PDB file of C-alpha atoms in Angstrom:
ATOM      1  CA  MET A   1       0.004   0.013  -0.002  1.00  0.00           C
ATOM      2  CA  PHE A   2       2.674   2.529   1.033  1.00  0.00           C
ATOM      3  CA  LYS A   3       4.964   1.545  -1.851  1.00  0.00           C
ATOM      4  CA  THR A   4       2.008   1.876  -4.321  1.00  0.00           C
ATOM      5  CA  THR A   5       1.190   5.361  -3.045  1.00  0.00           C
ATOM      6  CA  VAL A   6       4.841   6.498  -3.277  1.00  0.00           C
ATOM      7  CA  THR A   7       5.205   4.972  -6.759  1.00  0.00           C
ATOM      8  CA  ASP A   8       2.079   6.763  -7.977  1.00  0.00           C
ATOM      9  CA  LEU A   9       3.333  10.077  -6.565  1.00  0.00           C
ATOM     10  CA  LEU A  10       6.722   9.646  -8.181  1.00  0.00           C
ATOM     11  CA  GLU A  11       5.211   8.691 -11.544  1.00  0.00           C
ATOM     12  CA  ALA A  12       2.883  11.735 -11.463  1.00  0.00           C
ATOM     13  CA  ALA A  13       5.828  14.067 -10.687  1.00  0.00           C
ATOM     14  CA  LEU A  14       7.923  12.542 -13.506  1.00  0.00           C
ATOM     15  CA  ALA A  15       4.995  12.922 -15.913  1.00  0.00           C
ATOM     16  CA  GLU A  16       5.017  16.624 -15.120  1.00  0.00           C
ATOM     17  CA  ARG A  17       8.748  16.847 -15.787  1.00  0.00           C
ATOM     18  CA  THR A  18       9.392  14.782 -18.964  1.00  0.00           C
ATOM     19  CA  ASP A  19      13.013  16.010 -19.067  1.00  0.00           C
ATOM     20  CA  LEU A  20      13.711  13.964 -15.935  1.00  0.00           C
ATOM     21  CA  PHE A  21      13.814  10.134 -15.808  1.00  0.00           C
ATOM     22  CA  LEU A  22      14.184   7.499 -13.105  1.00  0.00           C
ATOM     23  CA  ILE A  23      17.455   5.611 -12.708  1.00  0.00           C
ATOM     24  CA  ASP A  24      16.658   3.799  -9.491  1.00  0.00           C
ATOM     25  CA  PHE A  25      13.904   3.685  -6.890  1.00  0.00           C
ATOM     26  CA  SER A  26      13.624   1.639  -3.740  1.00  0.00           C
ATOM     27  CA  ILE A  27      11.831   1.574  -0.386  1.00  0.00           C
ATOM     28  CA  GLN A  28      13.684  -0.259   2.355  1.00  0.00           C
ATOM     29  CA  GLY A  29      11.903  -2.167   5.160  1.00  0.00           C
ATOM     30  CA  ASP A  30      11.830   0.880   7.561  1.00  0.00           C
ATOM     31  CA  ASN A  31      10.207   3.067   4.880  1.00  0.00           C
ATOM     32  CA  GLN A  32      13.477   4.564   3.621  1.00  0.00           C
ATOM     33  CA  ILE A  33      12.565   5.926   0.218  1.00  0.00           C
ATOM     34  CA  LYS A  34      15.471   6.387  -2.196  1.00  0.00           C
ATOM     35  CA  VAL A  35      15.018   7.956  -5.660  1.00  0.00           C
ATOM     36  CA  ILE A  36      17.918   8.411  -8.129  1.00  0.00           C
ATOM     37  CA  LEU A  37      17.193  10.678 -11.102  1.00  0.00           C
ATOM     38  CA  ASP A  38      18.864  11.789 -14.294  1.00  0.00           C
ATOM     39  CA  GLY A  39      17.826  14.291 -16.860  1.00  0.00           C
ATOM     40  CA  ASP A  40      18.208  15.061 -20.511  1.00  0.00           C
ATOM     41  CA  LYS A  41      19.978  18.304 -19.522  1.00  0.00           C
ATOM     42  CA  GLY A  42      21.329  17.107 -16.203  1.00  0.00           C
ATOM     43  CA  VAL A  43      19.742  17.380 -12.777  1.00  0.00           C
ATOM     44  CA  LEU A  44      19.714  20.496 -10.631  1.00  0.00           C
ATOM     45  CA  VAL A  45      19.085  20.692  -6.910  1.00  0.00           C
ATOM     46  CA  GLU A  46      15.757  22.313  -7.726  1.00  0.00           C
ATOM     47  CA  ASP A  47      14.777  19.156  -9.746  1.00  0.00           C
ATOM     48  CA  CYS A  48      15.470  16.976  -6.753  1.00  0.00           C
ATOM     49  CA  VAL A  49      13.495  19.385  -4.505  1.00  0.00           C
ATOM     50  CA  PHE A  50      10.554  19.269  -6.911  1.00  0.00           C
ATOM     51  CA  ILE A  51      10.427  15.428  -6.869  1.00  0.00           C
ATOM     52  CA  SER A  52      10.963  15.334  -3.102  1.00  0.00           C
ATOM     53  CA  ARG A  53       8.142  17.743  -2.418  1.00  0.00           C
ATOM     54  CA  ALA A  54       5.789  15.947  -4.839  1.00  0.00           C
ATOM     55  CA  ILE A  55       6.250  12.831  -2.754  1.00  0.00           C
ATOM     56  CA  GLU A  56       6.676  14.172   0.787  1.00  0.00           C
ATOM     57  CA  HIS A  57       3.863  16.716   0.731  1.00  0.00           C
ATOM     58  CA  ASN A  58       1.363  14.035  -0.268  1.00  0.00           C
ATOM     59  CA  LEU A  59       2.210  11.574   2.465  1.00  0.00           C
ATOM     60  CA  ASP A  60       0.844  11.699   5.973  1.00  0.00           C
ATOM     61  CA  ARG A  61       3.603  11.522   8.540  1.00  0.00           C
ATOM     62  CA  GLU A  62       1.015  10.631  11.204  1.00  0.00           C
ATOM     63  CA  GLU A  63       0.237   7.536   9.225  1.00  0.00           C
ATOM     64  CA  HIS A  64       3.679   6.601   7.968  1.00  0.00           C
ATOM     65  CA  ASP A  65       7.121   7.279   9.466  1.00  0.00           C
ATOM     66  CA  PHE A  66       9.508   7.550   6.479  1.00  0.00           C
ATOM     67  CA  SER A  67      12.744   9.076   5.274  1.00  0.00           C
ATOM     68  CA  LEU A  68      13.178  10.335   1.733  1.00  0.00           C
ATOM     69  CA  GLU A  69      16.336  10.776  -0.306  1.00  0.00           C
ATOM     70  CA  VAL A  70      16.180  12.194  -3.853  1.00  0.00           C
ATOM     71  CA  ALA A  71      19.541  12.429  -5.660  1.00  0.00           C
ATOM     72  CA  SER A  72      20.980  12.667  -9.142  1.00  0.00           C
ATOM     73  CA  ALA A  73      23.003   9.869 -10.786  1.00  0.00           C
ATOM     74  CA  GLY A  74      26.623  10.632 -10.006  1.00  0.00           C
ATOM     75  CA  ALA A  75      29.145  11.510 -12.676  1.00  0.00           C
ATOM     76  CA  ALA A  76      31.036   8.241 -11.986  1.00  0.00           C
ATOM     77  CA  SER A  77      27.862   6.141 -11.961  1.00  0.00           C
ATOM     78  CA  PRO A  78      27.455   3.615 -14.826  1.00  0.00           C
ATOM     79  CA  LEU A  79      24.964   4.516 -17.586  1.00  0.00           C
ATOM     80  CA  VAL A  80      21.860   2.393 -17.233  1.00  0.00           C
ATOM     81  CA  HIS A  81      19.199   4.177 -19.349  1.00  0.00           C
ATOM     82  CA  LYS A  82      19.247   4.732 -23.139  1.00  0.00           C
ATOM     83  CA  ARG A  83      18.501   8.447 -22.589  1.00  0.00           C
ATOM     84  CA  GLN A  84      21.785   8.733 -20.637  1.00  0.00           C
ATOM     85  CA  TYR A  85      23.744   7.717 -23.737  1.00  0.00           C
ATOM     86  CA  LYS A  86      22.003  10.348 -25.858  1.00  0.00           C
ATOM     87  CA  LYS A  87      22.892  13.101 -23.390  1.00  0.00           C
ATOM     88  CA  ASN A  88      26.536  12.002 -23.375  1.00  0.00           C
ATOM     89  CA  LEU A  89      27.139  12.205 -27.180  1.00  0.00           C
ATOM     90  CA  ASN A  90      30.689  13.312 -28.037  1.00  0.00           C
ATOM     91  CA  ARG A  91      32.034  12.306 -24.661  1.00  0.00           C
ATOM     92  CA  VAL A  92      34.543   9.534 -24.032  1.00  0.00           C
ATOM     93  CA  LEU A  93      33.018   6.273 -22.682  1.00  0.00           C
ATOM     94  CA  LYS A  94      34.574   3.121 -21.347  1.00  0.00           C
ATOM     95  CA  VAL A  95      32.326   0.306 -22.399  1.00  0.00           C
ATOM     96  CA  LYS A  96      32.587  -3.277 -21.077  1.00  0.00           C
ATOM     97  CA  THR A  97      30.842  -5.774 -23.332  1.00  0.00           C
ATOM     98  CA  THR A  98      30.382  -9.499 -22.883  1.00  0.00           C
ATOM     99  CA  SER A  99      33.661 -10.020 -24.760  1.00  0.00           C
ATOM    100  CA  GLU A 100      35.883  -6.911 -24.519  1.00  0.00           C
ATOM    101  CA  THR A 101      36.475  -3.400 -23.040  1.00  0.00           C
ATOM    102  CA  LEU A 102      36.532  -0.467 -25.401  1.00  0.00           C
ATOM    103  CA  GLU A 103      37.193   3.228 -24.755  1.00  0.00           C
ATOM    104  CA  GLY A 104      36.191   5.813 -27.338  1.00  0.00           C
ATOM    105  CA  THR A 105      34.082   8.809 -28.194  1.00  0.00           C
ATOM    106  CA  LEU A 106      30.318   8.197 -28.264  1.00  0.00           C
ATOM    107  CA  THR A 107      29.374   9.484 -31.755  1.00  0.00           C
ATOM    108  CA  GLU A 108      25.883   8.003 -32.284  1.00  0.00           C
ATOM    109  CA  THR A 109      22.996   6.423 -30.426  1.00  0.00           C
ATOM    110  CA  THR A 110      19.961   4.602 -31.817  1.00  0.00           C
ATOM    111  CA  ASP A 111      17.170   2.615 -30.216  1.00  0.00           C
ATOM    112  CA  ASN A 112      19.264  -0.508 -30.449  1.00  0.00           C
ATOM    113  CA  ASP A 113      22.916   0.390 -30.198  1.00  0.00           C
ATOM    114  CA  ILE A 114      25.679   2.975 -29.789  1.00  0.00           C
ATOM    115  CA  LYS A 115      28.645   3.862 -31.955  1.00  0.00           C
ATOM    116  CA  LEU A 116      32.145   4.474 -30.441  1.00  0.00           C
ATOM    117  CA  LYS A 117      35.108   5.894 -32.345  1.00  0.00           C
ATOM    118  CA  TRP A 118      38.733   5.947 -31.292  1.00  0.00           C
ATOM    119  CA  LYS A 119      42.281   6.169 -32.686  1.00  0.00           C
ATOM    120  CA  VAL A 120      45.052   3.554 -32.249  1.00  0.00           C
ATOM    121  CA  ARG A 121      48.676   3.419 -33.246  1.00  0.00           C
ATOM    122  CA  GLU A 122      49.455   0.339 -35.298  1.00  0.00           C
ATOM    123  CA  PRO A 123      52.547  -0.915 -37.135  1.00  0.00           C
ATOM    124  CA  LYS A 124      52.691   0.209 -40.755  1.00  0.00           C
ATOM    125  CA  PRO A 125      51.589  -2.492 -43.195  1.00  0.00           C
ATOM    126  CA  ILE A 126      54.884  -2.076 -45.040  1.00  0.00           C
ATOM    127  CA  GLY A 127      58.156  -0.756 -43.577  1.00  0.00           C
ATOM    128  CA  LYS A 128      59.052   0.392 -40.108  1.00  0.00           C
ATOM    129  CA  GLY A 129      57.185   2.733 -37.835  1.00  0.00           C
ATOM    130  CA  LYS A 130      53.580   3.210 -36.788  1.00  0.00           C
ATOM    131  CA  ILE A 131      50.553   4.963 -38.165  1.00  0.00           C
ATOM    132  CA  THR A 132      47.407   6.250 -36.535  1.00  0.00           C
ATOM    133  CA  VAL A 133      44.298   4.291 -37.528  1.00  0.00           C
ATOM    134  CA  ASN A 134      40.701   5.355 -36.886  1.00  0.00           C
ATOM    135  CA  LYS A 135      38.544   2.629 -35.446  1.00  0.00           C
ATOM    136  CA  GLU A 136      34.834   2.345 -34.733  1.00  0.00           C
ATOM    137  CA  ALA A 137      32.388  -0.116 -33.281  1.00  0.00           C
ATOM    138  CA  ASN A 138      28.621  -0.437 -33.035  1.00  0.00           C
ATOM    139  CA  ILE A 139      27.652  -2.006 -29.749  1.00  0.00           C
ATOM    140  CA  ALA A 140      24.138  -3.253 -29.035  1.00  0.00           C
ATOM    141  CA  TYR A 141      22.717  -2.176 -25.693  1.00  0.00           C
ATOM    142  CA  GLU A 142      22.022  -5.826 -24.834  1.00  0.00           C
ATOM    143  CA  ASN A 143      25.778  -6.586 -25.074  1.00  0.00           C
ATOM    144  CA  ILE A 144      26.824  -3.728 -22.730  1.00  0.00           C
ATOM    145  CA  VAL A 145      27.789  -5.044 -19.307  1.00  0.00           C
ATOM    146  CA  GLU A 146      28.782  -1.587 -18.013  1.00  0.00           C
ATOM    147  CA  ALA A 147      29.364   1.832 -19.558  1.00  0.00           C
ATOM    148  CA  LYS A 148      30.885   4.841 -17.780  1.00  0.00           C
ATOM    149  CA  VAL A 149      31.701   8.386 -18.895  1.00  0.00           C
ATOM    150  CA  MET A 150      35.418   8.910 -18.601  1.00  0.00           C
ATOM    151  CA  ILE A 151      36.003  12.226 -16.805  1.00  0.00           C
ATOM    152  CA  LYS A 152      39.013  14.120 -18.098  1.00  0.00           C
ATOM    153  CA  PHE A 153      40.546  17.057 -16.242  1.00  0.00           C
TER     154      PHE A 153
END
């Protein structure tokens, strides 16, 4: 009952703010509510406050003792939602698939896969020395074990 009420309030708030989307949602045994959000343009503190108020102001503390945490997905958190890939176009990702780990610039996203591009130094086909070669790979979402944005300073 409590979880259904909280879920309905969360879904109603997200329906009002279609730029935001849910990454994770849980309610622990002692009514600890935890909501992790992301947004097409990032998540501001005001966005977390909006979602928090939409839930908290519609629950009766006399009836339910609860705690509520609304946070944004951290910069180092793995990407878990297709919309997160779209907002990270042209950024460097480290992608672990079922068979290999690739690091490259995210250049394209579709409903089914992503495209990474990167450069490698390889021996020249003829003669001594190395040349820079452009590589690319299309990776289906279903083959991605983990993907993270590589933060460069």
